[in-house]
Coordinates of C-alpha atoms and ligand atoms in Angstrom, one line a residue:
X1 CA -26.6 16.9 -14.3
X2 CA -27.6 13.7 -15.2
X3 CA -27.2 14.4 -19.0
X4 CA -23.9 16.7 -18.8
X5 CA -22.6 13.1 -17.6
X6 CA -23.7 11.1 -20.2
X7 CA -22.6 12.7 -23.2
X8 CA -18.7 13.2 -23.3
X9 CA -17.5 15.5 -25.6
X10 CA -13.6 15.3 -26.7
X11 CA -13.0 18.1 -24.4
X12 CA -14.5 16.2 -21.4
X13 CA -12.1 13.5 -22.0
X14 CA -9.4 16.3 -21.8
X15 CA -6.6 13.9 -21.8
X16 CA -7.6 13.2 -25.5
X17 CA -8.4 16.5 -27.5
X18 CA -5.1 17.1 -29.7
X19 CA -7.8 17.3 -32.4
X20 CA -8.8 15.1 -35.6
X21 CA -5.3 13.7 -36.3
X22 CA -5.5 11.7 -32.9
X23 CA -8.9 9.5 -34.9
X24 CA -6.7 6.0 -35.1
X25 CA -6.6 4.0 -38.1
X26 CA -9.5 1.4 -38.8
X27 CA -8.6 -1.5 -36.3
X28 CA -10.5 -4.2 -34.2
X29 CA -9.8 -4.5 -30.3
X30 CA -9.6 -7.7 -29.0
X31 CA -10.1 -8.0 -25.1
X32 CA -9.3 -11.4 -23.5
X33 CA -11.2 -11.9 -20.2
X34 CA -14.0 -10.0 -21.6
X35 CA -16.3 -11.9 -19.1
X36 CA -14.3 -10.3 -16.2
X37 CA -15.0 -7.0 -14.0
X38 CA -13.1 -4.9 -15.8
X39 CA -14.3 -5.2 -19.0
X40 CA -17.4 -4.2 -18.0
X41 CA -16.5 -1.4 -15.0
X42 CA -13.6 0.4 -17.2
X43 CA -12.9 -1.1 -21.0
X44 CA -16.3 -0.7 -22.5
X45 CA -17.6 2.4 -20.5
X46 CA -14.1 3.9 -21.8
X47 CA -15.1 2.7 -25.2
X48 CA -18.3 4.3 -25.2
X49 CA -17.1 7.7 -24.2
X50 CA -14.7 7.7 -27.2
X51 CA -17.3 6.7 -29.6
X52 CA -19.7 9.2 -28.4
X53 CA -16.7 11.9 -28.7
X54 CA -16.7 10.7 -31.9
X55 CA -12.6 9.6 -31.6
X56 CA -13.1 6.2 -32.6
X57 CA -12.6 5.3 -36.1
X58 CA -15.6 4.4 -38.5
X59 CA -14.3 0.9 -39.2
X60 CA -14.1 -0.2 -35.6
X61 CA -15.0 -3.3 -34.1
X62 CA -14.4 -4.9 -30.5
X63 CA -14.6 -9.0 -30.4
X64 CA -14.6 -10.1 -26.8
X65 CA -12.8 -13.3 -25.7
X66 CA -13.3 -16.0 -23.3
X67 CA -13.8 -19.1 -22.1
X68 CA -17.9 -19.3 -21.7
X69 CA -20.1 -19.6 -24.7
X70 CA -22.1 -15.7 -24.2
X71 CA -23.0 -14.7 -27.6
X72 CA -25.2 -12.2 -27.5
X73 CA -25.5 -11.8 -23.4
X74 CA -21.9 -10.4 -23.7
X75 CA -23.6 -7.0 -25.6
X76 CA -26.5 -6.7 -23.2
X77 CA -24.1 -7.2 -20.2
X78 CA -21.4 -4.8 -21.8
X79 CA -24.7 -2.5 -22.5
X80 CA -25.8 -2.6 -18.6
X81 CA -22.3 -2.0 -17.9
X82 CA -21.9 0.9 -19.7
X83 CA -25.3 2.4 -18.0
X84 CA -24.3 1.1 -14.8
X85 CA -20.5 2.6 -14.8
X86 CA -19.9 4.8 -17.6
X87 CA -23.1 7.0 -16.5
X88 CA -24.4 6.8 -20.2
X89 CA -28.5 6.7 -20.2
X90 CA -30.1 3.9 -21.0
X91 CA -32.2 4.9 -23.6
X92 CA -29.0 6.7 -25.3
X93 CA -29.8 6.0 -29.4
X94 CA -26.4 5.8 -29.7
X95 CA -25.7 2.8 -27.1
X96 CA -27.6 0.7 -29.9
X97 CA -25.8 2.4 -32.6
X98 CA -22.2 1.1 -30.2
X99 CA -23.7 -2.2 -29.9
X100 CA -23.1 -2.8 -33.4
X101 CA -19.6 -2.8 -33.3
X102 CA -19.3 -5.2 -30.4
X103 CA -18.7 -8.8 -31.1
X104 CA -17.6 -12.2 -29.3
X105 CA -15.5 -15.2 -29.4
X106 CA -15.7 -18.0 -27.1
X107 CA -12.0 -19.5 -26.9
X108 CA -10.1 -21.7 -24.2
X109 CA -7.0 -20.0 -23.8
X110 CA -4.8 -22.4 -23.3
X111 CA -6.1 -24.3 -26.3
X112 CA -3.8 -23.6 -29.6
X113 CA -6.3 -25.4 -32.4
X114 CA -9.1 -22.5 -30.9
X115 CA -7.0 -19.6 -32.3
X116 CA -7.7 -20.5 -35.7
X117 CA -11.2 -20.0 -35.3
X118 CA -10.3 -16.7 -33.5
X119 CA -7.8 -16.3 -36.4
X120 CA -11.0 -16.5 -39.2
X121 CA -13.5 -14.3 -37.3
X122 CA -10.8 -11.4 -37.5
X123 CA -10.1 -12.0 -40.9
X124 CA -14.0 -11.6 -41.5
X125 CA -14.5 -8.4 -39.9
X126 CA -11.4 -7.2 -42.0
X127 CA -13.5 -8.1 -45.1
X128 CA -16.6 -7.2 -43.6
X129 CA -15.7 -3.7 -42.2
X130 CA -12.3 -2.8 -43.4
X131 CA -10.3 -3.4 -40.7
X132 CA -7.3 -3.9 -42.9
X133 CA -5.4 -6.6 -40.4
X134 CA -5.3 -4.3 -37.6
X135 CA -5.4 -4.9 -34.3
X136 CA -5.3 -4.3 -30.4
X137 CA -5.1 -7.2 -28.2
X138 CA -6.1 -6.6 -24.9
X139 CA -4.8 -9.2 -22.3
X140 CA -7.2 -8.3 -19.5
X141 CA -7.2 -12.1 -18.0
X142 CA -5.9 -13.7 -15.1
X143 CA -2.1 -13.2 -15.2
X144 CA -1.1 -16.3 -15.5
X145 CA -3.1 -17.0 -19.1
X146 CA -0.7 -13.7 -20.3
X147 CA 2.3 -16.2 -21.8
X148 CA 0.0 -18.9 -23.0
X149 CA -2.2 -16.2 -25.2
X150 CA 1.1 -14.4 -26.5
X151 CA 2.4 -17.1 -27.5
X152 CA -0.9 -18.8 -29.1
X153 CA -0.9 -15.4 -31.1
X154 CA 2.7 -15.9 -32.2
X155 CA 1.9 -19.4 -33.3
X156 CA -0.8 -18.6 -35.7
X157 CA 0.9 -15.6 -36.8
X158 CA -1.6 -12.9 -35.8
X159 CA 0.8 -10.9 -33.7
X160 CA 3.0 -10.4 -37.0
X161 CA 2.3 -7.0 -39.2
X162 CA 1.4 -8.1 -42.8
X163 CA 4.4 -8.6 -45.1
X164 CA 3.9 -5.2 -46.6
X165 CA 4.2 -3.2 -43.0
X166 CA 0.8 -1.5 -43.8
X167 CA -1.1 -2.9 -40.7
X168 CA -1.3 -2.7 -37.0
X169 CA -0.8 -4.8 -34.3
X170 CA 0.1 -4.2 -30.8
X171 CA -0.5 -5.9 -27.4
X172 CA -1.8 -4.5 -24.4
X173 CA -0.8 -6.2 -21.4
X174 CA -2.6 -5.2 -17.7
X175 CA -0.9 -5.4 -14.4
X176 CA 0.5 -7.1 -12.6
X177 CA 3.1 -7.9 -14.9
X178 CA 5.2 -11.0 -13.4
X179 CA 4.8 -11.4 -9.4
X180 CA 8.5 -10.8 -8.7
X181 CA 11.9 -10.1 -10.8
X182 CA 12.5 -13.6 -12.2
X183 CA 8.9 -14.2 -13.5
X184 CA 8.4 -10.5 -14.8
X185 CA 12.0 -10.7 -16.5
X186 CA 10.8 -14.5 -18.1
X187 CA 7.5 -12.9 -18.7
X188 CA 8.9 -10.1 -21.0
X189 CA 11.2 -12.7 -22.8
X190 CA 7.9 -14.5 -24.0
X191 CA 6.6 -11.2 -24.9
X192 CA 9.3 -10.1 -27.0
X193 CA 9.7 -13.0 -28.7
X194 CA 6.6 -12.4 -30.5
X195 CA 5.8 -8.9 -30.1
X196 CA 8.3 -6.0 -30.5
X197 CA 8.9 -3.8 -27.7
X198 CA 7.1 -0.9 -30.0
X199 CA 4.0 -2.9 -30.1
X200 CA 4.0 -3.9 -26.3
X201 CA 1.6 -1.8 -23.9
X202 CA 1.9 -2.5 -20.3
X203 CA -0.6 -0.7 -18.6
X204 CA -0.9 1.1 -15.8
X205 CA -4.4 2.7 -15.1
X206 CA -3.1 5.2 -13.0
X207 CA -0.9 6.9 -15.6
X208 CA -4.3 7.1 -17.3
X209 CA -6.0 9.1 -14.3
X210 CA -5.9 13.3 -15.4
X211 CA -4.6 14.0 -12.1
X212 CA -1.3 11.9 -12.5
X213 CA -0.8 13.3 -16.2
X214 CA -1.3 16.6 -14.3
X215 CA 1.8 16.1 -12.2
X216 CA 4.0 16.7 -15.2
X217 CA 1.9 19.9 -15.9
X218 CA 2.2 21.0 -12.5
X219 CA 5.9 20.8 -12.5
X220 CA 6.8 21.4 -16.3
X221 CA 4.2 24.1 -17.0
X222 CA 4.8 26.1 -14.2
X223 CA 7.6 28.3 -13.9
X224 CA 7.5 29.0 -9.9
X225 CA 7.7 25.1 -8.6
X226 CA 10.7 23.7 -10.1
X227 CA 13.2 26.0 -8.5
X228 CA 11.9 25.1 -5.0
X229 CA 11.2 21.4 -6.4
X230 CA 14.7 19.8 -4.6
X231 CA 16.7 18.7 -1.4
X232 CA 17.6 22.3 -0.1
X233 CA 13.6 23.1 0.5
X234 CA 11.9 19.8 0.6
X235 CA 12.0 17.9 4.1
X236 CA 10.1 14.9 3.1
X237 CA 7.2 13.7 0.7
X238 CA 4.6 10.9 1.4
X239 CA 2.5 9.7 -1.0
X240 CA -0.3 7.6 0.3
X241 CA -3.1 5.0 -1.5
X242 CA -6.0 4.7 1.5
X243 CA -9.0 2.7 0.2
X244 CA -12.2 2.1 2.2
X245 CA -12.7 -1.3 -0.3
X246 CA -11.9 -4.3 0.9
X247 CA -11.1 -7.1 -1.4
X248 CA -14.3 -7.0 -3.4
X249 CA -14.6 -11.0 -4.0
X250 CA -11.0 -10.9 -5.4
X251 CA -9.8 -13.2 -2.4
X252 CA -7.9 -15.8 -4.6
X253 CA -6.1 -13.3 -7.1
X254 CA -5.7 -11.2 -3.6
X255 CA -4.2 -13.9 -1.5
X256 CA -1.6 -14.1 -4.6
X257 CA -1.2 -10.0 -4.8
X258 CA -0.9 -8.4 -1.2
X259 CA -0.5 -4.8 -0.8
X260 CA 2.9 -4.6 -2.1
X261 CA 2.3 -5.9 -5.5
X262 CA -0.7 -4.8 -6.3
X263 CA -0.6 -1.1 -5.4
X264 CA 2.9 -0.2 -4.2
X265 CA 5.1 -1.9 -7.4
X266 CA 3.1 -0.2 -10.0
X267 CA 0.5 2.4 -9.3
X268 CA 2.7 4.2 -6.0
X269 CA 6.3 4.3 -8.4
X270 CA 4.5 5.9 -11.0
X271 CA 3.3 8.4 -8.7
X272 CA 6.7 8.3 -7.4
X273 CA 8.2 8.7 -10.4
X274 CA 6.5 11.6 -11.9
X275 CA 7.1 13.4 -8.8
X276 CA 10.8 13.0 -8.5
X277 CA 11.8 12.7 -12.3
X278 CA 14.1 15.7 -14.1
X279 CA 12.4 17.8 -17.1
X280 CA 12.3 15.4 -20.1
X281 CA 13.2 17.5 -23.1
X282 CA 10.1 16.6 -24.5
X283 CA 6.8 14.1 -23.9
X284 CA 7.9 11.7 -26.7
X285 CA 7.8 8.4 -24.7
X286 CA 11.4 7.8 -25.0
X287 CA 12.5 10.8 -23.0
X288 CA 9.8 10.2 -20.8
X289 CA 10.3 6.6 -20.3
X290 CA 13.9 7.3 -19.6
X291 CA 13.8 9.7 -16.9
X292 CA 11.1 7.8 -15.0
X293 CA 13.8 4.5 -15.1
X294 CA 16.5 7.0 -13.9
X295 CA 14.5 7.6 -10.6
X296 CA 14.3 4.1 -9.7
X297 CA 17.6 2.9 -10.8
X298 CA 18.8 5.6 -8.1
X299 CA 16.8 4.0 -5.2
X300 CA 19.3 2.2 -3.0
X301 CA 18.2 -1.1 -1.8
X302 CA 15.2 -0.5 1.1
X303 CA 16.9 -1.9 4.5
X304 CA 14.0 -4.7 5.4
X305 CA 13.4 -2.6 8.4
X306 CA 11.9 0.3 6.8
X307 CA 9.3 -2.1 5.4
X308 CA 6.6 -2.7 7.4
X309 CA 3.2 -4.6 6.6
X310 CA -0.7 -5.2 8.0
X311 CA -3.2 -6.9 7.9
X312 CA -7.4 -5.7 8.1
X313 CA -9.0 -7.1 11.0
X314 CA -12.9 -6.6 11.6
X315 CA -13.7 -2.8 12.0
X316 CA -16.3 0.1 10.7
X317 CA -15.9 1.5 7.9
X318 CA -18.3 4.6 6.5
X319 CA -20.5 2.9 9.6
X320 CA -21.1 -0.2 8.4
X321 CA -19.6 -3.6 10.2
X322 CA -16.9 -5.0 8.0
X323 CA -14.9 -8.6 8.3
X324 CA -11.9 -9.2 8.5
X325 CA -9.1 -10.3 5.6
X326 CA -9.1 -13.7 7.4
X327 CA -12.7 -14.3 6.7
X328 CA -13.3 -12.9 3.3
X329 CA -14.5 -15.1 0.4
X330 CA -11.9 -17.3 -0.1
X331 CA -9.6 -16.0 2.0
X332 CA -7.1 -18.3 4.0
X333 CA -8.3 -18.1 7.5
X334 CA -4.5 -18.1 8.5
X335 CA -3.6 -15.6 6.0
X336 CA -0.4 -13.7 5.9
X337 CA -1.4 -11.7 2.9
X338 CA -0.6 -7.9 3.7
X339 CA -3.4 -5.4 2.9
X340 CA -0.8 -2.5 4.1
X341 CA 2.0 -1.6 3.5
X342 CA 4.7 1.3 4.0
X343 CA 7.7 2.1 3.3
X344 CA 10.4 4.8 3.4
X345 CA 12.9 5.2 0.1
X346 CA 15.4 7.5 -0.2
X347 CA 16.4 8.9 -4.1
X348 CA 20.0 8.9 -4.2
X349 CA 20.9 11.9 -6.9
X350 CA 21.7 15.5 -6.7
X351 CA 18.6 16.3 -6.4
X352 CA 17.1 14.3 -3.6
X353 CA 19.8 12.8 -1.5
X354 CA 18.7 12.7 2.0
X355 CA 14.8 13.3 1.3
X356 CA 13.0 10.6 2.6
X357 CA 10.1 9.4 0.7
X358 CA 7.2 7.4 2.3
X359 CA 4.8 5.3 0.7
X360 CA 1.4 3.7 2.2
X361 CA -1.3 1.7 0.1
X362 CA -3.9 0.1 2.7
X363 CA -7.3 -1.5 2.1
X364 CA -10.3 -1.0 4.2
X365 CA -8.9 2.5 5.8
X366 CA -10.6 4.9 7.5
X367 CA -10.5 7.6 4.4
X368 CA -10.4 6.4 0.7
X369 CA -7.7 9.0 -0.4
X370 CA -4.8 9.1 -3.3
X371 CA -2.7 12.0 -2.6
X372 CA 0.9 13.1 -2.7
X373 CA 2.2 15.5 0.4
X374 CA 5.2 17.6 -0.1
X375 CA 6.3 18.7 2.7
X376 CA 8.8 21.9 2.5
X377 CA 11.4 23.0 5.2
X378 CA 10.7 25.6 8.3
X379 CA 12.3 28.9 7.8
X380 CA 15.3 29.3 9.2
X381 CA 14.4 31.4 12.3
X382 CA 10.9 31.7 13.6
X383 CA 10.3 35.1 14.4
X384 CA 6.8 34.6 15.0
X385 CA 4.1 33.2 17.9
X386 CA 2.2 30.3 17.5
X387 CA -1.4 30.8 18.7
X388 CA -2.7 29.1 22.2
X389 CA -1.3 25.6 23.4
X390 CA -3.4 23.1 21.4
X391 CA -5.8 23.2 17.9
X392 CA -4.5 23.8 14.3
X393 CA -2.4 26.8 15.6
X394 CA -0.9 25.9 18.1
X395 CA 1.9 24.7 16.3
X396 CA 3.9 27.4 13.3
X397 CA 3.8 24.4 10.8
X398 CA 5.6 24.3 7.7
X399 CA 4.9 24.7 3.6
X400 CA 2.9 22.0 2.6
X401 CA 1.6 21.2 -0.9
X402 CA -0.8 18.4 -1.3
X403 CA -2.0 16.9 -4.9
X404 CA -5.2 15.2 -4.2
X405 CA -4.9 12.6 -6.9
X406 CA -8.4 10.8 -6.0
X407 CA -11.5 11.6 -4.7
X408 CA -11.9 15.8 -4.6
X409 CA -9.3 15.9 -7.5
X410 CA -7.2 19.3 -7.1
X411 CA -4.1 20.7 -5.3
X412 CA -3.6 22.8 -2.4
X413 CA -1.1 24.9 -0.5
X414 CA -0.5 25.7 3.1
X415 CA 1.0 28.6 4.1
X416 CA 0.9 30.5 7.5
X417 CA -0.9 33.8 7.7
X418 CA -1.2 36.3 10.8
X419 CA -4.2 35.7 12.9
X420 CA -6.2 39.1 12.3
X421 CA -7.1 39.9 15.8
X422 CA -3.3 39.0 17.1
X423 CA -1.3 41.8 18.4
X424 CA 1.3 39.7 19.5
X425 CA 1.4 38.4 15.6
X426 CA 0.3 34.9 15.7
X427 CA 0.7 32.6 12.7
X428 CA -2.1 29.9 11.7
X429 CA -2.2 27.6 8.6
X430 CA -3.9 28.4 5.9
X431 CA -4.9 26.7 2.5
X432 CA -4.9 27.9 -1.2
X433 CA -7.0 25.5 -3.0
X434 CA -7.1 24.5 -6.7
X435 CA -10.3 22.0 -7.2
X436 CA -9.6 20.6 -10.7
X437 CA -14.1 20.0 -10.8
X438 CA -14.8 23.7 -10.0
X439 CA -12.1 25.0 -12.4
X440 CA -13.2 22.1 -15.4
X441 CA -16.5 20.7 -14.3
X442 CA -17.0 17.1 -14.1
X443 CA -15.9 14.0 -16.6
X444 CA -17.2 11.3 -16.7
X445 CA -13.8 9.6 -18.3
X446 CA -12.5 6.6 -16.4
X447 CA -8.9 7.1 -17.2
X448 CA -8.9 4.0 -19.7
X449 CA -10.2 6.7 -22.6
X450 CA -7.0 8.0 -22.9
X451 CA -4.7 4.9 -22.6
X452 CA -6.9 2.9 -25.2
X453 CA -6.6 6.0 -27.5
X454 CA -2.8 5.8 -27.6
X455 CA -2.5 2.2 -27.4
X456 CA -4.6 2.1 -30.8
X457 CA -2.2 5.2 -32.0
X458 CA 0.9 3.2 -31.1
X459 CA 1.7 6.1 -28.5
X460 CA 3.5 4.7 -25.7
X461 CA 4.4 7.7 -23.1
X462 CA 1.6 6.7 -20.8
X463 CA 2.8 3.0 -20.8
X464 CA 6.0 0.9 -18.7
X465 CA 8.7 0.0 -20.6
X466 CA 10.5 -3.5 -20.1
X467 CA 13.3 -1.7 -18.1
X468 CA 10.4 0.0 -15.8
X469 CA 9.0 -2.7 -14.6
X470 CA 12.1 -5.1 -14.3
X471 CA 13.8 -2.1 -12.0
X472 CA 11.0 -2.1 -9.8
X473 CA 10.7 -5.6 -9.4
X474 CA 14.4 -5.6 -8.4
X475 CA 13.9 -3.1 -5.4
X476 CA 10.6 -5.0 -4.1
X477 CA 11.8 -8.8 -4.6
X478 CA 14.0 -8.7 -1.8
X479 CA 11.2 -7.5 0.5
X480 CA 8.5 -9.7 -0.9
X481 CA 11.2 -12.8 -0.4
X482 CA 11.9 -11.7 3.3
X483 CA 8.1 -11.5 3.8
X484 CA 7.9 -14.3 2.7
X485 CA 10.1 -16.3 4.6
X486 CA 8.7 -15.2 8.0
X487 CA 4.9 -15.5 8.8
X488 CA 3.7 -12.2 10.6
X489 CA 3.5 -12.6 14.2
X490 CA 0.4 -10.6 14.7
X491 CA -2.0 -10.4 11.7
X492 CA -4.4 -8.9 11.5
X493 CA -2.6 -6.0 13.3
X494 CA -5.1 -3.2 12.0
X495 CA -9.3 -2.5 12.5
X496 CA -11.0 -2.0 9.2
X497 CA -11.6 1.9 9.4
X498 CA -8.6 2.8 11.1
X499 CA -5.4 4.8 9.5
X500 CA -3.2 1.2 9.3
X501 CA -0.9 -0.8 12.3
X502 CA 1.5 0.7 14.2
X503 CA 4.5 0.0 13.2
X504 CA 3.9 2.2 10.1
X505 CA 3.3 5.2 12.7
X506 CA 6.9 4.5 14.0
X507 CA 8.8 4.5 10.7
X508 CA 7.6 7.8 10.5
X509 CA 8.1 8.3 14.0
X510 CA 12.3 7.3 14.0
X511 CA 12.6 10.5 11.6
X512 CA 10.3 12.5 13.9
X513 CA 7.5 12.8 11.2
X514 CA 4.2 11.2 11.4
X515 CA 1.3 10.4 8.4
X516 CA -1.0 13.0 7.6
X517 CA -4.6 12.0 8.2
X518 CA -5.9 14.8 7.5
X519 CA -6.6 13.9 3.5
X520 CA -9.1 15.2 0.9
X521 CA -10.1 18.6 0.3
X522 CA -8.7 21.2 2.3
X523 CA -11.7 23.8 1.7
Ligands
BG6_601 C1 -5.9 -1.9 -8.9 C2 -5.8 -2.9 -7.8 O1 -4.8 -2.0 -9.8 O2 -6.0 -0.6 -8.4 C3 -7.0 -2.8 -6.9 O3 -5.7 -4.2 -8.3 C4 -7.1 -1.4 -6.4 O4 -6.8 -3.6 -5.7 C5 -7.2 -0.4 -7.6 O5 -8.3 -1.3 -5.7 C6 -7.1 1.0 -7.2 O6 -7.4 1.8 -8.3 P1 -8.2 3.1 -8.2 O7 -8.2 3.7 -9.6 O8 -9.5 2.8 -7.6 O9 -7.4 4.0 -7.3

């Protein structure tokens, strides 16, 4: 088992294999705030899986940048990495052969004159290794060093394509991107003032997860969904993002994040988006890009009351003791950070009008769970008996399809069926179940695999466009501003290991829904 993890063909990565063509040109990959988590959890495992899948060009090379002097620690840390999180053995031959293309470059971001030395290392591996000028930069820093290193770029030239248009360059920028409407709008001003929007990538790891790519399968490749896929047969669809993690040491990026930005403004309208968007005529990015925006220009704004927020206290959680938000590393004791929050949305078009839509991202919940629930309508007469007056059957419940986006990847479909030993005909739910690691077997990809792939080839379907991410700002600034403006009364108002406050029970609750709790794998 251990070995059918380790060594990823292109087919295991199967958001990659459109065959040889999809090898990028020669090209170095610069990552900024290589010394951080996620160079070492996500960027470098995903490297090594392309490399072993042999989708990387020859002439590749990957400097890392920041601010300490690491030299050659940065390889064996990126090497331990790789073992650690990309499930690679560490004796794999071929992890030395991939240390050979990895490089550093310590540089103070903020300082313009250290550029130019960046500027010359480049220029040497292009001699070196023929690179030919092209490059990725990955801005995986701290958001607020994303301006100052676009524009350092800009000033030494490097994010320019060489006179003769033969070269490369593109930016990849990570979330989140701005902190509300006015800084994310300023934000893509800077950006476009050096880059073009065709060489901008603002990521989203989630469009990079299989499952999410596999909504557009589910919907587009399938001829019996999309005639049901509307108002007239869909009562409601929540899409929730439960994790058992707290903050992870992340308390001062945290404090400045909350709920709402980090999971809800990004990740959850993706998800929200690919469920709800019309057929694009094609998967160029364009057509895709543009249906995505037409979804969340039709969301009317969300009333302040049908926001609601929370905060971890102490609690269990997979039965160990946990603390609370309050008294996480460096966490203000008084926080009013959310770690919870829901909504309800409505999608004012032909389509949807009148479906609500309800969101939920929590940390430290009782399950960790991604998964979309699409709830259809009752028949219109109920001919049939439910079965005794409590338990699963007591109650003739309706269609539900749930897309398990994270853990126990797969989809599954409930669907009443007579109780065999029932003369009087009584109905129970039952489940179909698709589980995506029994149909496929299990990858090792990460997600990033893919995104890096298409960043490199310039292919921007899986990445926001300027448009995206300034719409969804627009509809979560007003919330964020009346948060804002009034402390919470009663943080923390949820235990660590529970299913989130209250008040997001009665949102649900006004509409006479509630949350399913019931999430993961259904067989
Ligand atoms: C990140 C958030 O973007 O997504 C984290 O900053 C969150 O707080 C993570 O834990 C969730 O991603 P995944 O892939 O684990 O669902």
């Amino acid at each position: 088992m251990a070995t059918m993890q380790m060594s990823v063909r292109p087919e295991d990565l199967s958001q990659v294999p459109r065959g040889t063509e999809r090898i990028p040109d020669p090209c170095v990959l610069v990552i900024f705030g290589a010394s951080g988590d996620l160079t070492k959890r996500k960027l470098l495992p995903a490297l090594f899986h392309l490399f072993q899948a042999n989708l990387l060009p020859r002439q590749f090379a990957i400097v890392g940048v920041a601010r300490r002097p690491l030299g050659d620690e940065f390889a064996a840390d990126m090497h331990q990495g790789i073992v650690e999180f990309g499930g690679a053995e560490a004796t794999d031959p071929r992890l030395d052969e991939f240390a050979k293309h990895i490089g550093y470059c310590a540089l103070n971001f903020d300082d313009p004159a250290s550029y130019a030395g960046l500027k010359a290392k480049l220029e040497g591996i292009d001699a070196q290794q023929g690179t030919n000028g092209n490059r990725l930069f990955y801005l995986a820093t701290a958001p607020e060093f994303f301006a100052g290193i676009v524009e350092n770029l800009g000033a030494q030239g490097m994010a320019q394509m060489t006179p003769h248009g033969k070269n490369h360059v593109g930016v990849v920028i990570e979330k989140p991107f701005g902190h509300d409407l006015d800084s994310a709008r300023e934000l893509n001003r800077q950006v476009n003032s050096v880059f073009q929007e065709r060489q901008v990538f603002r990521i989203d790891h989630y469009l990079g997860k299989e499952t999410v790519q596999n909504l557009l399968v589910f919907r587009f490749a399938n001829g019996i969904f999309e005639p049901i896929w509307k108002r007239n047969y869909i009562d409601h669809v929540q899409i929730t993002v439960a994790e058992t993690l707290g903050v992870e040491g992340r308390g001062p990026f945290y404090e400045k994040a909350g709920a709402l930005r980090d999971v809800v403004q990004n990740h959850m309208m993706e998800l929200l988006a690919l469920v709800a968007l019309e057929p694009p005529s094609n998967f160029e990015a364009e057509s895709v890009r543009r249906e995505k925006l037409k979804v969340w220009q039709a969301i009317p704004p969300i009333p302040i009351l049908n926001a609601v927020r929370g905060q971890y206290g102490p609690g269990i959680v997979a039965g160990q003791h946990v603390v609370g938000y309050r008294d996480e590393d460096r966490v203000n004791p008084e926080s009013g950070t959310e770690t919870y929050a829901a909504l309800r949305l409505e999608i004012e078009n032909w389509r949807w009008a009148g479906v609500p839509f309800y969101l939920r991202a929590g940390k430290r919940m009782k399950k960790r769970a991604t998964e979309i629930g699409i709830q259809f309508k009752q028949p219109p007469l109920l001919i049939f008996n439910r079965m005794g007056s409590a338990g699963p059957c007591s109650e003739i419940q309706p269609n539900l399809l749930t897309i398990r986006i994270q853990p126990d990847e797969g989809i599954a479909l409930r669907f009443g069926a007579k109780v065999p030993t029932s003369p009087e005909m009584a109905v129970c739910p039952v489940n179909m179940d698709f589980d995506y690691e029994a149909a496929f077997g299990k990858s090792s990809a990460n997600g990033y695999e893919r995104l890096l792939l298409d960043a490199m080839l310039g292919e921007q379907t899986l990445f926001s466009h300027r448009d995206g991410v300034e719409t969804n700002w627009a509809l979560y600034t007003p919330i964020l501003d009346a948060w804002k403006s009034k402390t919470p009364e009663v943080f923390p108002n949820y235990f660590a290991g529970s299913w989130g406050p209250e008040c997001a029970d009665h949102l649900l609750e006004k509409d006479g829904h509630a949350w399913r709790n019931e999430l993961g794998r259904k067989t």
